[in-house]
CSV table of C-alpha atoms in Angstrom, one decimal:
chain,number,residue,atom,x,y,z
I,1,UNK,CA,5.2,19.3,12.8
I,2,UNK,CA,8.4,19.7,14.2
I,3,UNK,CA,11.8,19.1,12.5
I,4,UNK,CA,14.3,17.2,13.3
I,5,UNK,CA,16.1,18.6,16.7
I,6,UNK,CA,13.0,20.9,17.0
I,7,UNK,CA,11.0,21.4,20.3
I,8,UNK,CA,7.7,19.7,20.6
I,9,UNK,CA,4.8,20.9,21.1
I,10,UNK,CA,3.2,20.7,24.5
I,11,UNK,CA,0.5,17.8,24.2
I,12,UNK,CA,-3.1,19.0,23.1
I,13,UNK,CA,-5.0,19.4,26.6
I,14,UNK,CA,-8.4,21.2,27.4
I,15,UNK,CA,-8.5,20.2,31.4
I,16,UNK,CA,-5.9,20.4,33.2
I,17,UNK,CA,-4.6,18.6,35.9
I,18,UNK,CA,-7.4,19.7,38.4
I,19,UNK,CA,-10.0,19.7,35.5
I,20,UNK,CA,-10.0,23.6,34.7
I,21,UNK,CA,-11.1,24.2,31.3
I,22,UNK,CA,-7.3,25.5,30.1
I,23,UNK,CA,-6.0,24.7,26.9
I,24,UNK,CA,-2.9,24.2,25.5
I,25,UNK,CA,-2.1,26.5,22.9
I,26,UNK,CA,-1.2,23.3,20.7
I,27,UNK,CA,-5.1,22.6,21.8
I,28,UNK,CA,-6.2,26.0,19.5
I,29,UNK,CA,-6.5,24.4,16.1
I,30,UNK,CA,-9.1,21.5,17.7
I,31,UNK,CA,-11.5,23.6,19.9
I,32,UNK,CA,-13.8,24.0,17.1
I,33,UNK,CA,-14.3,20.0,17.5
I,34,UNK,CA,-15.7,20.1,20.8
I,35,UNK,CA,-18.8,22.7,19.4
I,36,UNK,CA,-22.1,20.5,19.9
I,37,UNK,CA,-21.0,18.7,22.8
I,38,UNK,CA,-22.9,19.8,25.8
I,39,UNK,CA,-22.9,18.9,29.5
I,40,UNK,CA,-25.3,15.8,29.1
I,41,UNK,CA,-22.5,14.4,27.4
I,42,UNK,CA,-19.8,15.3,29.4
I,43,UNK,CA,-21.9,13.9,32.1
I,44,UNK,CA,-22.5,10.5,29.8
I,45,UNK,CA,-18.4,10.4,29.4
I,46,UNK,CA,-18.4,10.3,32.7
I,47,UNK,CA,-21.0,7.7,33.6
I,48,UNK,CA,-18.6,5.7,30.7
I,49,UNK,CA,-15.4,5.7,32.5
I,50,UNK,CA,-16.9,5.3,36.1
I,51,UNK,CA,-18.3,2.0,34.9
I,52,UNK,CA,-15.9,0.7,33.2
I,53,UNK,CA,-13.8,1.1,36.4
I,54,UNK,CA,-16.3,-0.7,39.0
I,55,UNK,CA,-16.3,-3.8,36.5
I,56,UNK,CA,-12.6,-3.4,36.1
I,57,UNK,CA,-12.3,-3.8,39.9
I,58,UNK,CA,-14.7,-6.5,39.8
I,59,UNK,CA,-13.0,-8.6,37.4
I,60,UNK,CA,-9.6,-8.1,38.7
I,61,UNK,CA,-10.9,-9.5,42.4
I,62,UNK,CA,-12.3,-12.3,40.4
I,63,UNK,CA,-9.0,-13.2,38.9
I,64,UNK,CA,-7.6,-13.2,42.5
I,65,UNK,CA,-10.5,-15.7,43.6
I,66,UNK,CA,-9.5,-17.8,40.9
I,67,UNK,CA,-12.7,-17.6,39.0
I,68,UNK,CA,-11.0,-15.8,35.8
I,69,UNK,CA,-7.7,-16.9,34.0
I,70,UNK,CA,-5.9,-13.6,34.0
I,71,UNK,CA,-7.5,-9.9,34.2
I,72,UNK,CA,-5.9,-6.9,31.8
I,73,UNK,CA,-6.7,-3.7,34.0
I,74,UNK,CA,-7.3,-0.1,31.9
I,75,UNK,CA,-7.3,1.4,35.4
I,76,UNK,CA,-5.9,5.5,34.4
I,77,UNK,CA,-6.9,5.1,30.9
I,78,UNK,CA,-10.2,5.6,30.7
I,79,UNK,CA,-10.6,9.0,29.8
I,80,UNK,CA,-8.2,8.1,26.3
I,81,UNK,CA,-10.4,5.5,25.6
I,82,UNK,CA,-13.8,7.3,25.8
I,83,UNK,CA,-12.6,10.1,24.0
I,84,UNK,CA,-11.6,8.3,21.0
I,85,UNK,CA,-14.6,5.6,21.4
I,86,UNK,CA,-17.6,9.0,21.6
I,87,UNK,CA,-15.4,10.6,18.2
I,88,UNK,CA,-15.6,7.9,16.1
I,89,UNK,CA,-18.8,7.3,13.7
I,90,UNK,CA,-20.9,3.5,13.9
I,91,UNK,CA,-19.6,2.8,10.2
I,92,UNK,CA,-16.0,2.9,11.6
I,93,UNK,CA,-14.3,-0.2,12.2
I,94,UNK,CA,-12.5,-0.7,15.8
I,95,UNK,CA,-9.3,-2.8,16.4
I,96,UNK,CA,-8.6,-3.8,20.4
I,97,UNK,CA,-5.4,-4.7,21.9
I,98,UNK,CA,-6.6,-6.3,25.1
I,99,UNK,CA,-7.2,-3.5,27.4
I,100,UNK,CA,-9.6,-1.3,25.6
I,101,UNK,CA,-12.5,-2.2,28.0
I,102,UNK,CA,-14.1,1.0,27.8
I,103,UNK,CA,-14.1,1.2,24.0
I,104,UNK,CA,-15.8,-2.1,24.1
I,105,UNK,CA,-18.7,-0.9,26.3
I,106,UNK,CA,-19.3,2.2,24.2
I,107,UNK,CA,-19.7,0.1,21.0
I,108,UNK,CA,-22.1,-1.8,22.2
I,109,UNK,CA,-20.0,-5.1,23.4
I,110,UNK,CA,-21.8,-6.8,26.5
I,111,UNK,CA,-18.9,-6.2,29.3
I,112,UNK,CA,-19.8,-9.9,30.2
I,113,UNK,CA,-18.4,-11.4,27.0
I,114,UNK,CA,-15.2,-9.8,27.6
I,115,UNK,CA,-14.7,-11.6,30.5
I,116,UNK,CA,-16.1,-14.8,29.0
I,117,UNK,CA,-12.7,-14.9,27.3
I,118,UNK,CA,-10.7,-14.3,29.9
I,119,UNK,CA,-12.4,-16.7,32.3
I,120,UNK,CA,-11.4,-19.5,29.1
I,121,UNK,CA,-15.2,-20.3,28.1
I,122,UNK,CA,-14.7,-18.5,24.5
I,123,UNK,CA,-11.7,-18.5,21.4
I,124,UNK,CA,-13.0,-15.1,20.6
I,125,UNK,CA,-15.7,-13.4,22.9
I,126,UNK,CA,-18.7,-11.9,20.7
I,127,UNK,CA,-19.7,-11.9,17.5
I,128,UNK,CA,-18.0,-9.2,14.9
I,129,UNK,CA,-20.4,-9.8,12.7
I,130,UNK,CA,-23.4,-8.9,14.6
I,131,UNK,CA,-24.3,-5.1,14.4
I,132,UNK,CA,-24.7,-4.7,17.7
I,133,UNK,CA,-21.3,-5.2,18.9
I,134,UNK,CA,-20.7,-1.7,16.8
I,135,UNK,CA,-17.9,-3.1,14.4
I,136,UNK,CA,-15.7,-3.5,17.3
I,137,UNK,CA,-13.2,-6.5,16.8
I,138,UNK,CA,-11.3,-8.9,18.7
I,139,UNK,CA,-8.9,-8.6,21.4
I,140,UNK,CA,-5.5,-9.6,20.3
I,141,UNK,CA,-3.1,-10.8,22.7
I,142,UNK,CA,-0.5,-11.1,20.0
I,143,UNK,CA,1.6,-7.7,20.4
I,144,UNK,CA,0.9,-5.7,17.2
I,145,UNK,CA,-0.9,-8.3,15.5
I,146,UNK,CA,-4.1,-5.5,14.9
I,147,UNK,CA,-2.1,-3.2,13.3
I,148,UNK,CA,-1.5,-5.4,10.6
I,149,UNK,CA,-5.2,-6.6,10.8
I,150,UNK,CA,-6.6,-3.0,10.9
I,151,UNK,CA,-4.3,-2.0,7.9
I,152,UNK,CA,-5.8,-4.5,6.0
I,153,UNK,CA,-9.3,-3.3,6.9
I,154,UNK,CA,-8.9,-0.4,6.1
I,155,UNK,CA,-7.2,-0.6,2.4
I,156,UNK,CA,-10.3,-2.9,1.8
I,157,UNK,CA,-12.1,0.3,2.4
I,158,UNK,CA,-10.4,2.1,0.3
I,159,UNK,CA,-10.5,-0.3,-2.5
I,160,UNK,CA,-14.3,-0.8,-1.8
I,161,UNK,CA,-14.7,2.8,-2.7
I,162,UNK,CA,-12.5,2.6,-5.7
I,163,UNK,CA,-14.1,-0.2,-7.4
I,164,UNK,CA,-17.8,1.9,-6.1
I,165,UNK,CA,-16.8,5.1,-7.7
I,166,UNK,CA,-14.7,2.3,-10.7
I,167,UNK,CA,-11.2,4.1,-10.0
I,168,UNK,CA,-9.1,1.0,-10.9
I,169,UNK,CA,-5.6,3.2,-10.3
I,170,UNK,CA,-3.2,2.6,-7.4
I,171,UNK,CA,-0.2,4.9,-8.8
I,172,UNK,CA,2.5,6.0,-5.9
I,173,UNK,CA,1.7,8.6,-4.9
I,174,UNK,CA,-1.9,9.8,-5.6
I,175,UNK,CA,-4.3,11.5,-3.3
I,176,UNK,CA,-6.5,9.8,-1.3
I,177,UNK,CA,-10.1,8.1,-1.5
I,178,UNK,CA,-13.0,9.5,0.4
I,179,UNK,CA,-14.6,5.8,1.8
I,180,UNK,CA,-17.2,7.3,4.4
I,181,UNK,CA,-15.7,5.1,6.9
I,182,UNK,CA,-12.6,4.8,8.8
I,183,UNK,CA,-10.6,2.5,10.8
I,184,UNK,CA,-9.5,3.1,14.4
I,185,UNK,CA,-6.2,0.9,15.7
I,186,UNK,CA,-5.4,0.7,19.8
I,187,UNK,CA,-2.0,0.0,21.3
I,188,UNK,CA,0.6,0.6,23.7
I,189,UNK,CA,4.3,1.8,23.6
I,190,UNK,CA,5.7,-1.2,24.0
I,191,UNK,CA,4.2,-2.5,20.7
I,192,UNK,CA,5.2,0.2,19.1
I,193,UNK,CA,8.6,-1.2,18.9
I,194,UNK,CA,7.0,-4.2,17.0
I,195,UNK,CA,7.9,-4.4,13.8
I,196,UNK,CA,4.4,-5.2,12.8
I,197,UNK,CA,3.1,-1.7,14.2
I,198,UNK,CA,6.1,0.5,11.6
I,199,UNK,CA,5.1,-2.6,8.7
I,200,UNK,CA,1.3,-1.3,9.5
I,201,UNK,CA,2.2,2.4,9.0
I,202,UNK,CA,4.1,1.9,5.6
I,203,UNK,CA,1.2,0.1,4.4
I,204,UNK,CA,-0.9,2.8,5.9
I,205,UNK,CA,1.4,5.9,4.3
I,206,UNK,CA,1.9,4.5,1.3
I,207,UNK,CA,-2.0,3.7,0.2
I,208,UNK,CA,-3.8,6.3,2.3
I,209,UNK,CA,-6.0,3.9,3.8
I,210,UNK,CA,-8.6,5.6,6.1
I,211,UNK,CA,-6.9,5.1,9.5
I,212,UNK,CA,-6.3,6.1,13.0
I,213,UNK,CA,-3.4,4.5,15.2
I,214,UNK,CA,-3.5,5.1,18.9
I,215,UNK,CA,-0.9,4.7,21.0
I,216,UNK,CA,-1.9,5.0,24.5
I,217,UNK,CA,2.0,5.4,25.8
I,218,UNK,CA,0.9,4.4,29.6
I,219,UNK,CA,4.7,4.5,30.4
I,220,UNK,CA,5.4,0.8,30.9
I,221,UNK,CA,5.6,-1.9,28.4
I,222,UNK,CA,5.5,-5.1,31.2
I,223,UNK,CA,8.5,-3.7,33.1
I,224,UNK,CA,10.6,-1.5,30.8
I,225,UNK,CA,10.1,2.1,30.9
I,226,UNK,CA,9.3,4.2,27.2
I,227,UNK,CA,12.1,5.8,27.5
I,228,UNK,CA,14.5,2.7,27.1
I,229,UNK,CA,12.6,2.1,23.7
I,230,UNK,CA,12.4,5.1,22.6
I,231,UNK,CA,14.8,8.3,22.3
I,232,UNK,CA,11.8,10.2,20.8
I,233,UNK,CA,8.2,11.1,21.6
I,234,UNK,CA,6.5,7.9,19.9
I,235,UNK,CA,4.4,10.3,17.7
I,236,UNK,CA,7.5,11.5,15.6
I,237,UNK,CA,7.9,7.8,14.8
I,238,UNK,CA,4.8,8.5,13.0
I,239,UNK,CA,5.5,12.0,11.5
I,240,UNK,CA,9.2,10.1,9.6
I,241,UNK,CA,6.3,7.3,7.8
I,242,UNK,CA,4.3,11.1,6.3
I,243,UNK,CA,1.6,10.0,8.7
I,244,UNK,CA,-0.2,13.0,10.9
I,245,UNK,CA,0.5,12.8,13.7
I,246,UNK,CA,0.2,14.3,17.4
I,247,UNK,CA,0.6,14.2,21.1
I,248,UNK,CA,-2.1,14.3,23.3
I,249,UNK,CA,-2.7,14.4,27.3
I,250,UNK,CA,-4.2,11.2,27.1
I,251,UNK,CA,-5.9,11.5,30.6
I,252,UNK,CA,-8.5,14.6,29.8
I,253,UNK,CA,-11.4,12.6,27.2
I,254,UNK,CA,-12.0,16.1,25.5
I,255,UNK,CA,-8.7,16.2,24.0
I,256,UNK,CA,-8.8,12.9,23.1
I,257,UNK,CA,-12.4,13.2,21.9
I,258,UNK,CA,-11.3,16.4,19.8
I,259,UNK,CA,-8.5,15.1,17.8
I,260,UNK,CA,-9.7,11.6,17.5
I,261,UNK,CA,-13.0,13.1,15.9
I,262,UNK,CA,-10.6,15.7,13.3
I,263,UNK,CA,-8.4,12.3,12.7
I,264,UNK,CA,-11.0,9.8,11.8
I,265,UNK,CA,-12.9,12.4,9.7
I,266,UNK,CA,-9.6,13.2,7.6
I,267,UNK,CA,-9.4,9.7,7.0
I,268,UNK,CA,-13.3,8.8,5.9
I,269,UNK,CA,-13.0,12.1,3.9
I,270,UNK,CA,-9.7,11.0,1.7
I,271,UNK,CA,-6.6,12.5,3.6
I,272,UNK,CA,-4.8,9.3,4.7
I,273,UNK,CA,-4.1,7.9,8.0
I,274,UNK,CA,-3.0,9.8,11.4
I,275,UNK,CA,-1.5,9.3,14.3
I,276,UNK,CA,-2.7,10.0,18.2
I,277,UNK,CA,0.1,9.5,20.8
I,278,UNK,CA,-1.6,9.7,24.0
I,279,UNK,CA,0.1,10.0,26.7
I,280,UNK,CA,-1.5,8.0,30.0
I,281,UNK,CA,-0.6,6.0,32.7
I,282,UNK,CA,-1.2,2.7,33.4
I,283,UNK,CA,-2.0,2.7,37.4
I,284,UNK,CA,-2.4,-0.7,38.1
I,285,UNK,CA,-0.2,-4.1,36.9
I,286,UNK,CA,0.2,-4.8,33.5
I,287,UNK,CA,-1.7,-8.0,34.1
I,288,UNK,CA,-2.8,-9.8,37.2
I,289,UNK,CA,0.0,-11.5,36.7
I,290,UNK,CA,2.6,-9.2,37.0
I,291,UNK,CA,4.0,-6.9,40.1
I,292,UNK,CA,4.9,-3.5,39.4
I,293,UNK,CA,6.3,-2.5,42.5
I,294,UNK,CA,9.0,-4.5,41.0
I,295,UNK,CA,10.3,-2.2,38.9
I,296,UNK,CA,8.4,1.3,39.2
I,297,UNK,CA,8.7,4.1,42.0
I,298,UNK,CA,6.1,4.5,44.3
I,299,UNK,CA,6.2,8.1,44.0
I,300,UNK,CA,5.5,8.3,40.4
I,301,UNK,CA,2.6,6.1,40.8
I,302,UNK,CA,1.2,8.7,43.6
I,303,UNK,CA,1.8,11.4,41.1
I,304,UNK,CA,-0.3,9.6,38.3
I,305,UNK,CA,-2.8,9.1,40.9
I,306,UNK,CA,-3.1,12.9,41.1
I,307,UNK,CA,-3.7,12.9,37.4
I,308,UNK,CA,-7.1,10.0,37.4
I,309,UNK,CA,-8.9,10.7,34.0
I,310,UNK,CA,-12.5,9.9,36.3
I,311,UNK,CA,-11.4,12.9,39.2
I,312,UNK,CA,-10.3,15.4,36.4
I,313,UNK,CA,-13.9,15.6,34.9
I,314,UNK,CA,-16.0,15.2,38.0
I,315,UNK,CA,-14.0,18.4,38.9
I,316,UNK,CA,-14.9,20.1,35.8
I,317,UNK,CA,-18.4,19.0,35.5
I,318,UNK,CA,-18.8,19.6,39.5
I,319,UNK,CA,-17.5,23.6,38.2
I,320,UNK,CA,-20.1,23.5,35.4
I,321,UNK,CA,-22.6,23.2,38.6
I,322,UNK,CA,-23.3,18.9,38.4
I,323,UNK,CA,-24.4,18.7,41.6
I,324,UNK,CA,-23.4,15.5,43.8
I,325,UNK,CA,-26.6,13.6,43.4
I,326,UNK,CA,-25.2,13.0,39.9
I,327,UNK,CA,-22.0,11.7,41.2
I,328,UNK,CA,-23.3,9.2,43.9
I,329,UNK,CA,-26.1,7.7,42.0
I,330,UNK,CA,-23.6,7.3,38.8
I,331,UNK,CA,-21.1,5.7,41.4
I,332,UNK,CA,-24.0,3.2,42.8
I,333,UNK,CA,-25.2,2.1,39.7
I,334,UNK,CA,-22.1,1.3,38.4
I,335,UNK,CA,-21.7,-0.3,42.0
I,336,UNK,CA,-24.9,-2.4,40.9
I,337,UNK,CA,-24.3,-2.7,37.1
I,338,UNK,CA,-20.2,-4.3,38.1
I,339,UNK,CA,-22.0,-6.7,40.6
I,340,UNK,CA,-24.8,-7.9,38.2
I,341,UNK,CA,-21.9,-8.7,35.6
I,342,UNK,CA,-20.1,-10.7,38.3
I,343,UNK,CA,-23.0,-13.1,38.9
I,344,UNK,CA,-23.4,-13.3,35.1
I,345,UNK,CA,-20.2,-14.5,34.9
I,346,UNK,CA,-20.0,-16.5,37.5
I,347,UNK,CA,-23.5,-18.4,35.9
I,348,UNK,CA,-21.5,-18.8,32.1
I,349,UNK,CA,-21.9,-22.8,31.4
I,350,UNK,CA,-18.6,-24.1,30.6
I,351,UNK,CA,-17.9,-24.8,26.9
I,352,UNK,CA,-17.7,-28.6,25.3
I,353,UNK,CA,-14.8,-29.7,25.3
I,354,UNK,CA,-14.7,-30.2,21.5
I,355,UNK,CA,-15.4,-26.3,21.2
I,356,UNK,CA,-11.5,-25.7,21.1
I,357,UNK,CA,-10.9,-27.7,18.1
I,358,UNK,CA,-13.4,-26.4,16.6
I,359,UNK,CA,-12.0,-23.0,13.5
I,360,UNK,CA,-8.2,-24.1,14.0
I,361,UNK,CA,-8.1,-25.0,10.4
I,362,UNK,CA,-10.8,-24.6,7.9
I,363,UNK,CA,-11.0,-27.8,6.7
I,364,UNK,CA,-10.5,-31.1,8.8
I,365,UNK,CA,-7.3,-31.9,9.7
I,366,UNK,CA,-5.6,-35.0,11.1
I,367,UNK,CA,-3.4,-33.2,13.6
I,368,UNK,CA,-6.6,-31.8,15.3
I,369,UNK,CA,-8.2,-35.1,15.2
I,370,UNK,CA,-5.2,-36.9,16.5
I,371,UNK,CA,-5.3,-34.5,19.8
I,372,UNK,CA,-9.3,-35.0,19.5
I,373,UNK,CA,-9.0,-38.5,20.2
I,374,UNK,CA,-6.7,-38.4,22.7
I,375,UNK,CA,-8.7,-36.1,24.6
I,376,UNK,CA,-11.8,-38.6,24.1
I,377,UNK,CA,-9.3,-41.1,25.4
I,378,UNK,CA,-8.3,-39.4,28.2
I,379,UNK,CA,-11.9,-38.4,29.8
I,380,UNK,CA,-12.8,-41.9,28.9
I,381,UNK,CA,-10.1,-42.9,31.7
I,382,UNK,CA,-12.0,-41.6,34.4
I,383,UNK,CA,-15.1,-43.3,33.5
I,384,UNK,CA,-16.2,-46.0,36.4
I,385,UNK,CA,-13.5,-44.4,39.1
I,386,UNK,CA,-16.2,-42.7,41.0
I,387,UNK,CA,-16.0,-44.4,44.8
I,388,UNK,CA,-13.5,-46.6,43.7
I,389,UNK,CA,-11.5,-48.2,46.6
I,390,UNK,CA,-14.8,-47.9,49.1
């Protein structure tokens, strides 16, 4: 970890740039991670992000025809996102921002109900509770919310294991608490000047809970660049809470997949929380609502463009001798898969209208049910208008 003033180390990387197997020296103390993992997974990772980009596509042309509200791309950040979704265990809990669409996939979430709650049918989207959305909860469109959320979480796990092994001590200080299982939180750079997010980390220091923040730093927070919030690489934000912490090349998904699997299993296994700053790019808008050629250089797009997560594997699995049968039939049956979603979300009945007063509160109250009759009111006006003035 470097001191204050010190130079940093240069980001943990396997692939290169033109997907080369070369690793960083920083990438040394993590190779023994990526032992067991073969080309059919590589070849699986791939298959991950390639999808997740054709419905990506798909939904963001939707949200142009008008048929969702608003559409959060993850275009460029796949490869961070698979990484860290294939490295973590199903006992670990996941906690979304609103762009971890890949993540979502891998744990099981149909990609269908994620853009159920986008198009405005759902409050939430799917069902944490049900084990096959793989402990993966809710996007949160509050800024830094989940960090909070996932901090919680995750000293519940501790405490769990505590009162399992009956440990009733909290002194400052103490070692950890193996729990088995870990908690994995997702956001960006700009929340990472919430003060939620630093809250999170004292909490997360301070108990050991069994945690993993991710940052994926994609450069732009809306419109303002990292470097106007931040003086520092993010992760030494980290390092000055005692949480371990590095910086990754958040666009090659064996790095990511490397350190995220050494982070989360120093966290089930009792060593406190870490830190993974990975550092992507976010290639298209923010939202569909936004226009970054507003306030970001073409060129440096073109040179992220250069960098695409999908093209730097293909060119190392295409080295490894995947020949390009692989490639086109992964690219049209994601093609198919992106398309079939679209109908399915174009067929999604619309919800009842009383569906959005329904969990406000927990018990009934008269604030809900003064804007419930009103709405009752209001429909009630249209009744009998139908070919009035014929």
């Amino acid at each position: 970890m470097p001191a204050y003033g010190a130079a940093d180390p240069e980001p943990i990387r396997f692939l290169d740039a033109e997907g080369r197997y070369a690793p960083s020296d920083s990438a040394a103390e993590f190779a023994a991670e990526l032992d067991g993992v073969g080309l059919e997974d590589f070849k699986a990772w791939y298959r991950d992000m390639v999808e997740t980009r054709a419905f990506d596509t798909e939904c963001t042309h939707l949200q142009r025809q008008g048929q969702l509200a608003l559409w959060v791309p993850s275009v460029g950040q796949e490869g961070c996102q698979v990484g860290l979704a294939r490295a973590s265990e199903p006992q670990d809990t996941i906690f979304p921002a609103y762009r971890e669409h890949a993540v979502a996939k891998i744990r099981g979430v149909p990609l269908v109900k994620v853009a159920a709650l986008f198009r405005g049918l759902t409050h939430g989207g799917w069902d944490v509770n049900d084990p096959a959305n793989g402990n993966f909860r809710l996007y949160t469109l509050v800024l830094g919310a989940q960090t909070q959320h996932a901090t919680g979480y995750a000293l519940g796990q501790l405490l769990d294991a505590k009162h399992r092994a009956g440990d009733t001590s909290m002194e400052p200080g103490e070692a950890g608490t193996a729990t088995g299982e870990a908690t994995m939180v997702f956001y960006g750079d700009g929340t990472s000047s919430q003060g939620d997010a630093n809250e999170a980390m004292v909490f997360a220091a301070s108990y050991q809970t069994p945690e993993v923040f991710v940052v994926q730093n994609n450069r732009w927070a809306i419109s303002v660049p990292v470097t106007r919030q931040s003086r520092t690489p993010l992760y030494r934000r980290a390092l000055g809470f005692g949480i371990r912490s590095v910086q990754i090349d958040g666009n090659d998904p064996l790095a990511a997949y490397a350190v995220g699997r050494r982070f989360l299993r120093l966290a089930r296994e009792g060593n406190g929380p870490g830190y993974i700053e990975a550092l992507t790019y976010r290639i298209g808008a923010h939202t569909t609502s936004d226009d970054p050629t507003r306030y970001r250089e073409e060129q440096e797009l073109r040179d992220w463009e250069r960098r695409d997560p999908i093209d730097r594997l293909e060119a190392y699995l295409r080295e490894q001798g995947v020949e390009d049968d692989f490639f086109a039939d992964v690219r049209a049956g994601a093609d198919r898969d992106a398309k079939r979603i679209r109908d399915e979300i174009l067929a999604l009945p619309a919800p009842e209208p009383d569906s959005m007063f329904a969990h406000v509160y927990a018990e009934e109250h008269p604030r809900i049910e003064e804007q419930r009759a009103w709405l009752a009111h209001y429909e009630a006006s249209f009744a009998g208008q139908e070919g009035a003035g014929a």
